[in-house]
Amino acid sequence: MSAEAETARLVPRDAADVAAIVAAAVRPLEPVGGGSKRQIGRPVDAQLLDLGALAGIVTYEPAELVLTANAATPLATIESALAAHTQRLAFEPPDFARLFGHQGGQTIGGVLAANLPGSRRVTAGAARDHFLGFRAVTGRGELFKAGGKVVKNVTGYDLPKLLAGSWGTLAVLTEVTIRVAPAPELDRTLVVAAGSIGECLALLGGSLRSAHDVSAAGVDPAHGALIRLEGFAPSVEARTRALCDELRCTPRQVLEDSASRDCWRALASGEALAASPVVWRISVPPTDALRLLERLDTDRYLVDWGGGLVLAGFDAVDAQRVRAALTTGHATLLKAPVAARAATPVFQPQAPAVAAAAARLRGAFDPRGILNPGRMD
């Protein structure tokens, strides 16, 4: 974004203001809440639409496990309110602040628009799976809503899943409703020092295939295989013993509660790769993880989702090398200098039929092409 666009930012007071601004816009707009993910995607030359005023929890019903908030509500505010009732966001969104060197916090609307889940993706699903409803503004400047405020809502199209992962290219979220979950009594991570990445991946696969309800599994090469168990304390104790017996392993370290949560947040957020100028986020079938790492030939990597997600650090973008290493799956350029992002398809190129369908969707929601144009190209 140009310095001129930054200076001339638009600051709506509420959803009605957002609709009026979008309807009257004569140049592209970049909707921004906390700005924590502006470094993901191709650079956008657009006027900044600062949604910071659209903050605050609207309703929270702990007994119903449902929360509604304005889209620019800081994620920290949401998590604090949930923690007061021993609840949480089950998909544990990553925080790329340290990876990007960004000081601003992320917002609940940005989390859902990016659809970026954390390490519990293998058991809890993605952000979109907890996105129940929303209010938003189309590229025409029209206010609309979709979904509902109950879990069992079957009316109309499931538009929350469509907007999740659209990165602000279809509509501007102004209010969101999410499903929340009880927090476990005990959160435990077993750190197992396996000899090689192949041995670590074998432990992940064995743990997730077991009957012991493992909620996350990953690899940090600096420490070894990471295996997470959650629930009531007696259950976690029994499952820990049974899992270690089954895998024939002895953890060299056991992390619990805040230490365990911090471990998984750091892994999902790629904090160990903060010094790398380029980071790729690669999703593959877990059985392909070892082959992928061998082809990438980098010693800067983290593995999550039981082998289904690899964060890999490099000194240069080299998109051809990274995407040629895939037999299936997709690779997103998560971090790179502005010039490199401008010259590289940041998101995995789509098959022609999928690209055509995506273009038709953008045309329906934003016929003038003014919301984050080119960001996902």
PDB file of C-alpha atoms in Angstrom, residues 93-375:
ATOM      1  CA  PRO A  93      -5.573 -19.595  16.007  1.00  0.00           C
ATOM      2  CA  PRO A  94      -1.853 -18.993  15.516  1.00  0.00           C
ATOM      3  CA  ASP A  95      -0.338 -15.570  16.123  1.00  0.00           C
ATOM      4  CA  PHE A  96       2.302 -14.550  13.573  1.00  0.00           C
ATOM      5  CA  ALA A  97       3.357 -11.384  15.421  1.00  0.00           C
ATOM      6  CA  ARG A  98       6.826 -12.689  16.267  1.00  0.00           C
ATOM      7  CA  LEU A  99       7.307 -14.257  12.836  1.00  0.00           C
ATOM      8  CA  PHE A 100       6.517 -10.957  11.103  1.00  0.00           C
ATOM      9  CA  GLY A 101       7.932  -8.645  13.767  1.00  0.00           C
ATOM     10  CA  HIS A 102       4.471  -7.054  14.007  1.00  0.00           C
ATOM     11  CA  GLN A 103       3.384  -5.278  17.195  1.00  0.00           C
ATOM     12  CA  GLY A 104      -0.387  -5.033  16.662  1.00  0.00           C
ATOM     13  CA  GLY A 105      -2.723  -7.752  17.909  1.00  0.00           C
ATOM     14  CA  GLN A 106      -5.031  -9.769  15.703  1.00  0.00           C
ATOM     15  CA  THR A 107      -8.822  -9.479  15.684  1.00  0.00           C
ATOM     16  CA  ILE A 108     -11.545 -12.109  15.631  1.00  0.00           C
ATOM     17  CA  GLY A 109     -12.709 -10.966  12.177  1.00  0.00           C
ATOM     18  CA  GLY A 110      -9.195 -11.301  10.769  1.00  0.00           C
ATOM     19  CA  VAL A 111      -8.810 -14.755  12.286  1.00  0.00           C
ATOM     20  CA  LEU A 112     -11.989 -15.933  10.554  1.00  0.00           C
ATOM     21  CA  ALA A 113     -11.301 -14.159   7.257  1.00  0.00           C
ATOM     22  CA  ALA A 114      -7.924 -15.929   7.105  1.00  0.00           C
ATOM     23  CA  ASN A 115      -9.247 -19.297   8.351  1.00  0.00           C
ATOM     24  CA  LEU A 116      -5.912 -20.093   9.991  1.00  0.00           C
ATOM     25  CA  PRO A 117      -6.233 -22.789  12.674  1.00  0.00           C
ATOM     26  CA  GLY A 118      -3.555 -23.826  15.120  1.00  0.00           C
ATOM     27  CA  SER A 119      -2.228 -27.204  16.172  1.00  0.00           C
ATOM     28  CA  ARG A 120      -5.607 -28.612  17.239  1.00  0.00           C
ATOM     29  CA  ARG A 121      -6.703 -28.608  13.580  1.00  0.00           C
ATOM     30  CA  VAL A 122      -6.410 -32.423  13.527  1.00  0.00           C
ATOM     31  CA  THR A 123      -9.115 -32.831  16.176  1.00  0.00           C
ATOM     32  CA  ALA A 124     -11.050 -29.551  16.352  1.00  0.00           C
ATOM     33  CA  GLY A 125     -11.159 -28.585  12.683  1.00  0.00           C
ATOM     34  CA  ALA A 126     -10.415 -25.221  11.099  1.00  0.00           C
ATOM     35  CA  ALA A 127     -11.680 -21.766  12.072  1.00  0.00           C
ATOM     36  CA  ARG A 128     -14.523 -22.100   9.544  1.00  0.00           C
ATOM     37  CA  ASP A 129     -15.886 -25.114  11.442  1.00  0.00           C
ATOM     38  CA  HIS A 130     -16.609 -22.843  14.443  1.00  0.00           C
ATOM     39  CA  PHE A 131     -17.941 -19.874  12.434  1.00  0.00           C
ATOM     40  CA  LEU A 132     -21.711 -19.817  12.918  1.00  0.00           C
ATOM     41  CA  GLY A 133     -22.863 -16.504  11.486  1.00  0.00           C
ATOM     42  CA  PHE A 134     -21.972 -12.942  10.537  1.00  0.00           C
ATOM     43  CA  ARG A 135     -23.026  -9.499   9.417  1.00  0.00           C
ATOM     44  CA  ALA A 136     -21.055  -7.989   6.566  1.00  0.00           C
ATOM     45  CA  VAL A 137     -20.965  -5.484   3.713  1.00  0.00           C
ATOM     46  CA  THR A 138     -20.620  -6.552   0.069  1.00  0.00           C
ATOM     47  CA  GLY A 139     -18.477  -4.786  -2.514  1.00  0.00           C
ATOM     48  CA  ARG A 140     -21.649  -3.005  -3.625  1.00  0.00           C
ATOM     49  CA  GLY A 141     -22.007  -1.433  -0.177  1.00  0.00           C
ATOM     50  CA  GLU A 142     -24.944  -3.665   0.806  1.00  0.00           C
ATOM     51  CA  LEU A 143     -25.423  -4.789   4.404  1.00  0.00           C
ATOM     52  CA  PHE A 144     -26.297  -8.484   4.709  1.00  0.00           C
ATOM     53  CA  LYS A 145     -26.182 -11.301   7.225  1.00  0.00           C
ATOM     54  CA  ALA A 146     -25.916 -15.069   7.078  1.00  0.00           C
ATOM     55  CA  GLY A 147     -25.842 -18.040   9.420  1.00  0.00           C
ATOM     56  CA  GLY A 148     -27.195 -17.732  12.928  1.00  0.00           C
ATOM     57  CA  LYS A 149     -26.449 -17.657  16.622  1.00  0.00           C
ATOM     58  CA  VAL A 150     -27.076 -21.308  17.374  1.00  0.00           C
ATOM     59  CA  VAL A 151     -24.991 -24.348  16.523  1.00  0.00           C
ATOM     60  CA  LYS A 152     -27.846 -26.198  14.802  1.00  0.00           C
ATOM     61  CA  ASN A 153     -28.639 -23.667  12.110  1.00  0.00           C
ATOM     62  CA  VAL A 154     -29.653 -25.030   8.702  1.00  0.00           C
ATOM     63  CA  THR A 155     -31.339 -22.055   7.069  1.00  0.00           C
ATOM     64  CA  GLY A 156     -29.968 -20.803   3.759  1.00  0.00           C
ATOM     65  CA  TYR A 157     -26.487 -21.217   2.307  1.00  0.00           C
ATOM     66  CA  ASP A 158     -23.532 -21.831   4.596  1.00  0.00           C
ATOM     67  CA  LEU A 159     -21.920 -18.480   3.785  1.00  0.00           C
ATOM     68  CA  PRO A 160     -19.697 -18.358   6.897  1.00  0.00           C
ATOM     69  CA  LYS A 161     -17.626 -21.182   5.401  1.00  0.00           C
ATOM     70  CA  LEU A 162     -17.394 -19.242   2.137  1.00  0.00           C
ATOM     71  CA  LEU A 163     -16.117 -16.062   3.756  1.00  0.00           C
ATOM     72  CA  ALA A 164     -13.681 -17.976   5.970  1.00  0.00           C
ATOM     73  CA  GLY A 165     -10.424 -17.975   4.037  1.00  0.00           C
ATOM     74  CA  SER A 166     -11.549 -15.276   1.575  1.00  0.00           C
ATOM     75  CA  TRP A 167      -9.061 -12.768   3.042  1.00  0.00           C
ATOM     76  CA  GLY A 168     -11.432  -9.826   2.758  1.00  0.00           C
ATOM     77  CA  THR A 169     -11.893 -10.170  -1.007  1.00  0.00           C
ATOM     78  CA  LEU A 170     -15.627 -10.959  -0.965  1.00  0.00           C
ATOM     79  CA  ALA A 171     -17.095  -8.802   1.804  1.00  0.00           C
ATOM     80  CA  VAL A 172     -16.179  -6.736   4.859  1.00  0.00           C
ATOM     81  CA  LEU A 173     -17.070  -8.556   8.061  1.00  0.00           C
ATOM     82  CA  THR A 174     -18.640  -6.278  10.682  1.00  0.00           C
ATOM     83  CA  GLU A 175     -19.949  -8.813  13.244  1.00  0.00           C
ATOM     84  CA  VAL A 176     -19.272 -12.513  13.771  1.00  0.00           C
ATOM     85  CA  THR A 177     -20.753 -15.337  15.821  1.00  0.00           C
ATOM     86  CA  ILE A 178     -18.566 -18.254  16.855  1.00  0.00           C
ATOM     87  CA  ARG A 179     -18.881 -21.497  18.737  1.00  0.00           C
ATOM     88  CA  VAL A 180     -16.597 -21.814  21.744  1.00  0.00           C
ATOM     89  CA  ALA A 181     -15.562 -24.844  23.788  1.00  0.00           C
ATOM     90  CA  PRO A 182     -14.817 -25.840  27.392  1.00  0.00           C
ATOM     91  CA  ALA A 183     -11.167 -25.694  28.377  1.00  0.00           C
ATOM     92  CA  PRO A 184      -9.644 -28.953  29.654  1.00  0.00           C
ATOM     93  CA  GLU A 185      -8.823 -29.532  33.303  1.00  0.00           C
ATOM     94  CA  LEU A 186      -5.319 -30.629  32.320  1.00  0.00           C
ATOM     95  CA  ASP A 187      -3.353 -29.781  29.173  1.00  0.00           C
ATOM     96  CA  ARG A 188      -0.220 -31.927  28.803  1.00  0.00           C
ATOM     97  CA  THR A 189       2.502 -32.139  26.170  1.00  0.00           C
ATOM     98  CA  LEU A 190       4.973 -34.993  25.979  1.00  0.00           C
ATOM     99  CA  VAL A 191       8.339 -34.021  24.484  1.00  0.00           C
ATOM    100  CA  VAL A 192       9.992 -37.121  23.033  1.00  0.00           C
ATOM    101  CA  ALA A 193      13.578 -36.829  21.783  1.00  0.00           C
ATOM    102  CA  ALA A 194      13.509 -39.071  18.721  1.00  0.00           C
ATOM    103  CA  GLY A 195      16.671 -39.558  16.668  1.00  0.00           C
ATOM    104  CA  SER A 196      15.556 -38.443  13.188  1.00  0.00           C
ATOM    105  CA  ILE A 197      12.685 -36.631  11.516  1.00  0.00           C
ATOM    106  CA  GLY A 198      11.501 -39.978  10.171  1.00  0.00           C
ATOM    107  CA  GLU A 199      11.349 -41.404  13.684  1.00  0.00           C
ATOM    108  CA  CYS A 200       9.555 -38.284  14.944  1.00  0.00           C
ATOM    109  CA  LEU A 201       6.949 -38.524  12.186  1.00  0.00           C
ATOM    110  CA  ALA A 202       6.450 -42.219  12.954  1.00  0.00           C
ATOM    111  CA  LEU A 203       5.719 -41.287  16.588  1.00  0.00           C
ATOM    112  CA  LEU A 204       3.192 -38.673  15.489  1.00  0.00           C
ATOM    113  CA  GLY A 205       1.397 -41.143  13.264  1.00  0.00           C
ATOM    114  CA  GLY A 206       1.355 -43.806  15.956  1.00  0.00           C
ATOM    115  CA  SER A 207       0.025 -41.404  18.571  1.00  0.00           C
ATOM    116  CA  LEU A 208      -2.807 -40.098  16.375  1.00  0.00           C
ATOM    117  CA  ARG A 209      -3.792 -43.616  15.302  1.00  0.00           C
ATOM    118  CA  SER A 210      -3.923 -44.781  18.910  1.00  0.00           C
ATOM    119  CA  ALA A 211      -7.067 -44.959  21.031  1.00  0.00           C
ATOM    120  CA  HIS A 212      -5.689 -42.446  23.545  1.00  0.00           C
ATOM    121  CA  ASP A 213      -7.345 -39.280  22.233  1.00  0.00           C
ATOM    122  CA  VAL A 214      -4.252 -37.300  21.255  1.00  0.00           C
ATOM    123  CA  SER A 215      -5.356 -33.748  20.408  1.00  0.00           C
ATOM    124  CA  ALA A 216      -2.227 -32.468  18.616  1.00  0.00           C
ATOM    125  CA  ALA A 217       1.056 -33.856  17.314  1.00  0.00           C
ATOM    126  CA  GLY A 218       4.033 -32.027  15.830  1.00  0.00           C
ATOM    127  CA  VAL A 219       7.800 -31.791  15.533  1.00  0.00           C
ATOM    128  CA  ASP A 220      10.183 -29.055  16.594  1.00  0.00           C
ATOM    129  CA  PRO A 221      13.625 -30.283  15.486  1.00  0.00           C
ATOM    130  CA  ALA A 222      15.214 -28.424  18.406  1.00  0.00           C
ATOM    131  CA  HIS A 223      13.284 -30.570  20.882  1.00  0.00           C
ATOM    132  CA  GLY A 224      11.825 -33.629  19.140  1.00  0.00           C
ATOM    133  CA  ALA A 225       8.326 -35.002  18.745  1.00  0.00           C
ATOM    134  CA  LEU A 226       5.515 -33.182  20.573  1.00  0.00           C
ATOM    135  CA  ILE A 227       2.368 -35.068  21.606  1.00  0.00           C
ATOM    136  CA  ARG A 228      -0.576 -33.439  23.359  1.00  0.00           C
ATOM    137  CA  LEU A 229      -3.228 -34.959  25.621  1.00  0.00           C
ATOM    138  CA  GLU A 230      -6.075 -33.006  27.239  1.00  0.00           C
ATOM    139  CA  GLY A 231      -9.039 -33.637  29.510  1.00  0.00           C
ATOM    140  CA  PHE A 232      -9.774 -34.543  33.113  1.00  0.00           C
ATOM    141  CA  ALA A 233      -6.559 -35.094  35.067  1.00  0.00           C
ATOM    142  CA  PRO A 234      -7.104 -38.807  35.913  1.00  0.00           C
ATOM    143  CA  SER A 235      -7.905 -39.519  32.260  1.00  0.00           C
ATOM    144  CA  VAL A 236      -4.815 -37.686  31.022  1.00  0.00           C
ATOM    145  CA  GLU A 237      -2.642 -39.580  33.515  1.00  0.00           C
ATOM    146  CA  ALA A 238      -4.018 -42.947  32.406  1.00  0.00           C
ATOM    147  CA  ARG A 239      -3.791 -42.129  28.703  1.00  0.00           C
ATOM    148  CA  THR A 240      -0.226 -40.856  29.098  1.00  0.00           C
ATOM    149  CA  ARG A 241       0.895 -44.153  30.623  1.00  0.00           C
ATOM    150  CA  ALA A 242      -0.955 -46.232  28.045  1.00  0.00           C
ATOM    151  CA  LEU A 243       0.341 -44.160  25.095  1.00  0.00           C
ATOM    152  CA  CYS A 244       3.962 -44.306  26.257  1.00  0.00           C
ATOM    153  CA  ASP A 245       3.666 -48.060  26.716  1.00  0.00           C
ATOM    154  CA  GLU A 246       2.160 -48.461  23.255  1.00  0.00           C
ATOM    155  CA  LEU A 247       4.760 -46.252  21.544  1.00  0.00           C
ATOM    156  CA  ARG A 248       7.587 -47.614  23.708  1.00  0.00           C
ATOM    157  CA  CYS A 249       8.842 -44.149  24.417  1.00  0.00           C
ATOM    158  CA  THR A 250       9.918 -42.177  27.475  1.00  0.00           C
ATOM    159  CA  PRO A 251       9.326 -38.402  27.331  1.00  0.00           C
ATOM    160  CA  ARG A 252      12.406 -36.378  28.176  1.00  0.00           C
ATOM    161  CA  GLN A 253      10.130 -33.528  29.278  1.00  0.00           C
ATOM    162  CA  VAL A 254       6.465 -33.096  30.230  1.00  0.00           C
ATOM    163  CA  LEU A 255       4.841 -29.671  29.852  1.00  0.00           C
ATOM    164  CA  GLU A 256       1.549 -28.868  31.523  1.00  0.00           C
ATOM    165  CA  ASP A 257      -1.164 -26.222  31.288  1.00  0.00           C
ATOM    166  CA  SER A 258       0.257 -22.776  30.362  1.00  0.00           C
ATOM    167  CA  ALA A 259       3.644 -24.257  29.399  1.00  0.00           C
ATOM    168  CA  SER A 260       1.890 -26.787  27.162  1.00  0.00           C
ATOM    169  CA  ARG A 261      -0.317 -24.146  25.542  1.00  0.00           C
ATOM    170  CA  ASP A 262       2.656 -21.846  24.983  1.00  0.00           C
ATOM    171  CA  CYS A 263       4.539 -24.696  23.300  1.00  0.00           C
ATOM    172  CA  TRP A 264       1.758 -25.287  20.776  1.00  0.00           C
ATOM    173  CA  ARG A 265       1.132 -21.609  20.128  1.00  0.00           C
ATOM    174  CA  ALA A 266       4.840 -21.133  19.371  1.00  0.00           C
ATOM    175  CA  LEU A 267       4.831 -24.139  17.032  1.00  0.00           C
ATOM    176  CA  ALA A 268       1.685 -23.123  15.127  1.00  0.00           C
ATOM    177  CA  SER A 269       2.902 -19.525  14.900  1.00  0.00           C
ATOM    178  CA  GLY A 270       6.293 -20.465  13.449  1.00  0.00           C
ATOM    179  CA  GLU A 271       8.189 -18.534  16.118  1.00  0.00           C
ATOM    180  CA  ALA A 272      11.347 -20.605  15.679  1.00  0.00           C
ATOM    181  CA  LEU A 273      11.524 -19.407  12.049  1.00  0.00           C
ATOM    182  CA  ALA A 274      11.352 -15.690  12.853  1.00  0.00           C
ATOM    183  CA  ALA A 275      14.938 -15.125  11.645  1.00  0.00           C
ATOM    184  CA  SER A 276      14.172 -16.610   8.201  1.00  0.00           C
ATOM    185  CA  PRO A 277      13.416 -13.936   5.579  1.00  0.00           C
ATOM    186  CA  VAL A 278      11.162 -16.377   3.689  1.00  0.00           C
ATOM    187  CA  VAL A 279       8.730 -18.879   5.201  1.00  0.00           C
ATOM    188  CA  TRP A 280       6.455 -21.243   3.287  1.00  0.00           C
ATOM    189  CA  ARG A 281       3.353 -22.829   4.830  1.00  0.00           C
ATOM    190  CA  ILE A 282       2.835 -26.198   3.149  1.00  0.00           C
ATOM    191  CA  SER A 283      -0.143 -28.506   3.594  1.00  0.00           C
ATOM    192  CA  VAL A 284       0.272 -32.143   2.530  1.00  0.00           C
ATOM    193  CA  PRO A 285      -1.085 -35.567   3.457  1.00  0.00           C
ATOM    194  CA  PRO A 286       0.825 -36.620   6.612  1.00  0.00           C
ATOM    195  CA  THR A 287       2.231 -39.628   4.758  1.00  0.00           C
ATOM    196  CA  ASP A 288       3.995 -37.225   2.341  1.00  0.00           C
ATOM    197  CA  ALA A 289       5.695 -35.115   5.024  1.00  0.00           C
ATOM    198  CA  LEU A 290       9.012 -36.991   5.088  1.00  0.00           C
ATOM    199  CA  ARG A 291       9.286 -37.049   1.291  1.00  0.00           C
ATOM    200  CA  LEU A 292       8.496 -33.327   1.161  1.00  0.00           C
ATOM    201  CA  LEU A 293      11.163 -32.445   3.706  1.00  0.00           C
ATOM    202  CA  GLU A 294      13.742 -34.491   1.830  1.00  0.00           C
ATOM    203  CA  ARG A 295      12.922 -32.639  -1.389  1.00  0.00           C
ATOM    204  CA  LEU A 296      12.932 -29.218   0.262  1.00  0.00           C
ATOM    205  CA  ASP A 297      16.351 -29.929   1.797  1.00  0.00           C
ATOM    206  CA  THR A 298      16.186 -27.286   4.528  1.00  0.00           C
ATOM    207  CA  ASP A 299      17.112 -27.610   8.172  1.00  0.00           C
ATOM    208  CA  ARG A 300      14.757 -24.776   9.127  1.00  0.00           C
ATOM    209  CA  TYR A 301      11.322 -26.277   9.513  1.00  0.00           C
ATOM    210  CA  LEU A 302       8.495 -27.097  11.909  1.00  0.00           C
ATOM    211  CA  VAL A 303       5.892 -29.843  11.516  1.00  0.00           C
ATOM    212  CA  ASP A 304       2.306 -29.667  12.781  1.00  0.00           C
ATOM    213  CA  TRP A 305      -1.008 -31.444  12.272  1.00  0.00           C
ATOM    214  CA  GLY A 306       0.614 -34.846  12.681  1.00  0.00           C
ATOM    215  CA  GLY A 307       2.717 -34.233   9.560  1.00  0.00           C
ATOM    216  CA  GLY A 308      -0.029 -32.495   7.570  1.00  0.00           C
ATOM    217  CA  LEU A 309       1.494 -29.026   7.868  1.00  0.00           C
ATOM    218  CA  VAL A 310       5.092 -27.952   7.331  1.00  0.00           C
ATOM    219  CA  LEU A 311       6.471 -24.465   7.958  1.00  0.00           C
ATOM    220  CA  ALA A 312       9.782 -24.175   6.127  1.00  0.00           C
ATOM    221  CA  GLY A 313      12.279 -21.322   6.233  1.00  0.00           C
ATOM    222  CA  PHE A 314      14.544 -20.224   3.363  1.00  0.00           C
ATOM    223  CA  ASP A 315      16.772 -17.344   2.352  1.00  0.00           C
ATOM    224  CA  ALA A 316      15.017 -16.852  -1.008  1.00  0.00           C
ATOM    225  CA  VAL A 317      11.483 -17.474  -2.286  1.00  0.00           C
ATOM    226  CA  ASP A 318      12.224 -20.124  -4.972  1.00  0.00           C
ATOM    227  CA  ALA A 319       8.541 -20.931  -5.585  1.00  0.00           C
ATOM    228  CA  GLN A 320       9.370 -23.379  -8.353  1.00  0.00           C
ATOM    229  CA  ARG A 321      11.480 -25.496  -6.026  1.00  0.00           C
ATOM    230  CA  VAL A 322       8.912 -25.503  -3.225  1.00  0.00           C
ATOM    231  CA  ARG A 323       5.870 -26.267  -5.356  1.00  0.00           C
ATOM    232  CA  ALA A 324       7.763 -28.859  -7.417  1.00  0.00           C
ATOM    233  CA  ALA A 325       8.368 -30.723  -4.145  1.00  0.00           C
ATOM    234  CA  LEU A 326       4.623 -31.330  -3.809  1.00  0.00           C
ATOM    235  CA  THR A 327       2.962 -34.428  -5.190  1.00  0.00           C
ATOM    236  CA  THR A 328      -0.337 -33.219  -3.733  1.00  0.00           C
ATOM    237  CA  GLY A 329      -1.324 -30.472  -1.330  1.00  0.00           C
ATOM    238  CA  HIS A 330      -0.641 -26.746  -1.515  1.00  0.00           C
ATOM    239  CA  ALA A 331       2.030 -24.225  -0.559  1.00  0.00           C
ATOM    240  CA  THR A 332       1.423 -20.644   0.618  1.00  0.00           C
ATOM    241  CA  LEU A 333       4.165 -18.046   0.771  1.00  0.00           C
ATOM    242  CA  LEU A 334       3.578 -16.987   4.369  1.00  0.00           C
ATOM    243  CA  LYS A 335       6.471 -14.549   4.778  1.00  0.00           C
ATOM    244  CA  ALA A 336       8.627 -12.767   2.206  1.00  0.00           C
ATOM    245  CA  PRO A 337       9.783  -9.239   1.302  1.00  0.00           C
ATOM    246  CA  VAL A 338       7.226  -7.025  -0.445  1.00  0.00           C
ATOM    247  CA  ALA A 339       8.915  -7.226  -3.853  1.00  0.00           C
ATOM    248  CA  ALA A 340       9.015 -11.014  -3.710  1.00  0.00           C
ATOM    249  CA  ARG A 341       5.340 -11.221  -2.772  1.00  0.00           C
ATOM    250  CA  ALA A 342       4.440  -8.889  -5.628  1.00  0.00           C
ATOM    251  CA  ALA A 343       6.265 -11.132  -8.115  1.00  0.00           C
ATOM    252  CA  THR A 344       5.101 -14.528  -6.811  1.00  0.00           C
ATOM    253  CA  PRO A 345       1.716 -16.296  -6.681  1.00  0.00           C
ATOM    254  CA  VAL A 346       1.497 -16.256  -2.881  1.00  0.00           C
ATOM    255  CA  PHE A 347      -1.371 -18.741  -2.694  1.00  0.00           C
ATOM    256  CA  GLN A 348      -1.250 -22.079  -4.504  1.00  0.00           C
ATOM    257  CA  PRO A 349      -2.395 -21.535  -8.124  1.00  0.00           C
ATOM    258  CA  GLN A 350      -5.881 -22.961  -8.620  1.00  0.00           C
ATOM    259  CA  ALA A 351      -7.000 -25.424 -11.252  1.00  0.00           C
ATOM    260  CA  PRO A 352      -8.784 -23.613 -14.138  1.00  0.00           C
ATOM    261  CA  ALA A 353     -12.267 -24.791 -13.133  1.00  0.00           C
ATOM    262  CA  VAL A 354     -11.741 -23.746  -9.512  1.00  0.00           C
ATOM    263  CA  ALA A 355     -10.290 -20.386 -10.557  1.00  0.00           C
ATOM    264  CA  ALA A 356     -13.298 -19.747 -12.795  1.00  0.00           C
ATOM    265  CA  ALA A 357     -15.710 -20.546  -9.961  1.00  0.00           C
ATOM    266  CA  ALA A 358     -13.783 -18.257  -7.602  1.00  0.00           C
ATOM    267  CA  ALA A 359     -13.929 -15.441 -10.154  1.00  0.00           C
ATOM    268  CA  ARG A 360     -17.705 -15.846 -10.459  1.00  0.00           C
ATOM    269  CA  LEU A 361     -18.038 -15.652  -6.663  1.00  0.00           C
ATOM    270  CA  ARG A 362     -15.968 -12.481  -6.523  1.00  0.00           C
ATOM    271  CA  GLY A 363     -18.097 -11.042  -9.302  1.00  0.00           C
ATOM    272  CA  ALA A 364     -21.268 -11.773  -7.335  1.00  0.00           C
ATOM    273  CA  PHE A 365     -20.059 -10.293  -4.043  1.00  0.00           C
ATOM    274  CA  ASP A 366     -17.810  -7.528  -5.345  1.00  0.00           C
ATOM    275  CA  PRO A 367     -18.627  -6.762  -8.995  1.00  0.00           C
ATOM    276  CA  ARG A 368     -16.472  -3.611  -9.015  1.00  0.00           C
ATOM    277  CA  GLY A 369     -13.446  -5.490  -7.681  1.00  0.00           C
ATOM    278  CA  ILE A 370     -12.668  -2.937  -4.971  1.00  0.00           C
ATOM    279  CA  LEU A 371     -12.090  -5.177  -1.925  1.00  0.00           C
ATOM    280  CA  ASN A 372      -8.450  -6.251  -1.575  1.00  0.00           C
ATOM    281  CA  PRO A 373      -7.991  -6.593  -5.348  1.00  0.00           C
ATOM    282  CA  GLY A 374      -5.172  -8.926  -6.325  1.00  0.00           C
ATOM    283  CA  ARG A 375      -4.369 -10.065  -2.804  1.00  0.00           C
TER     284      ARG A 375
END
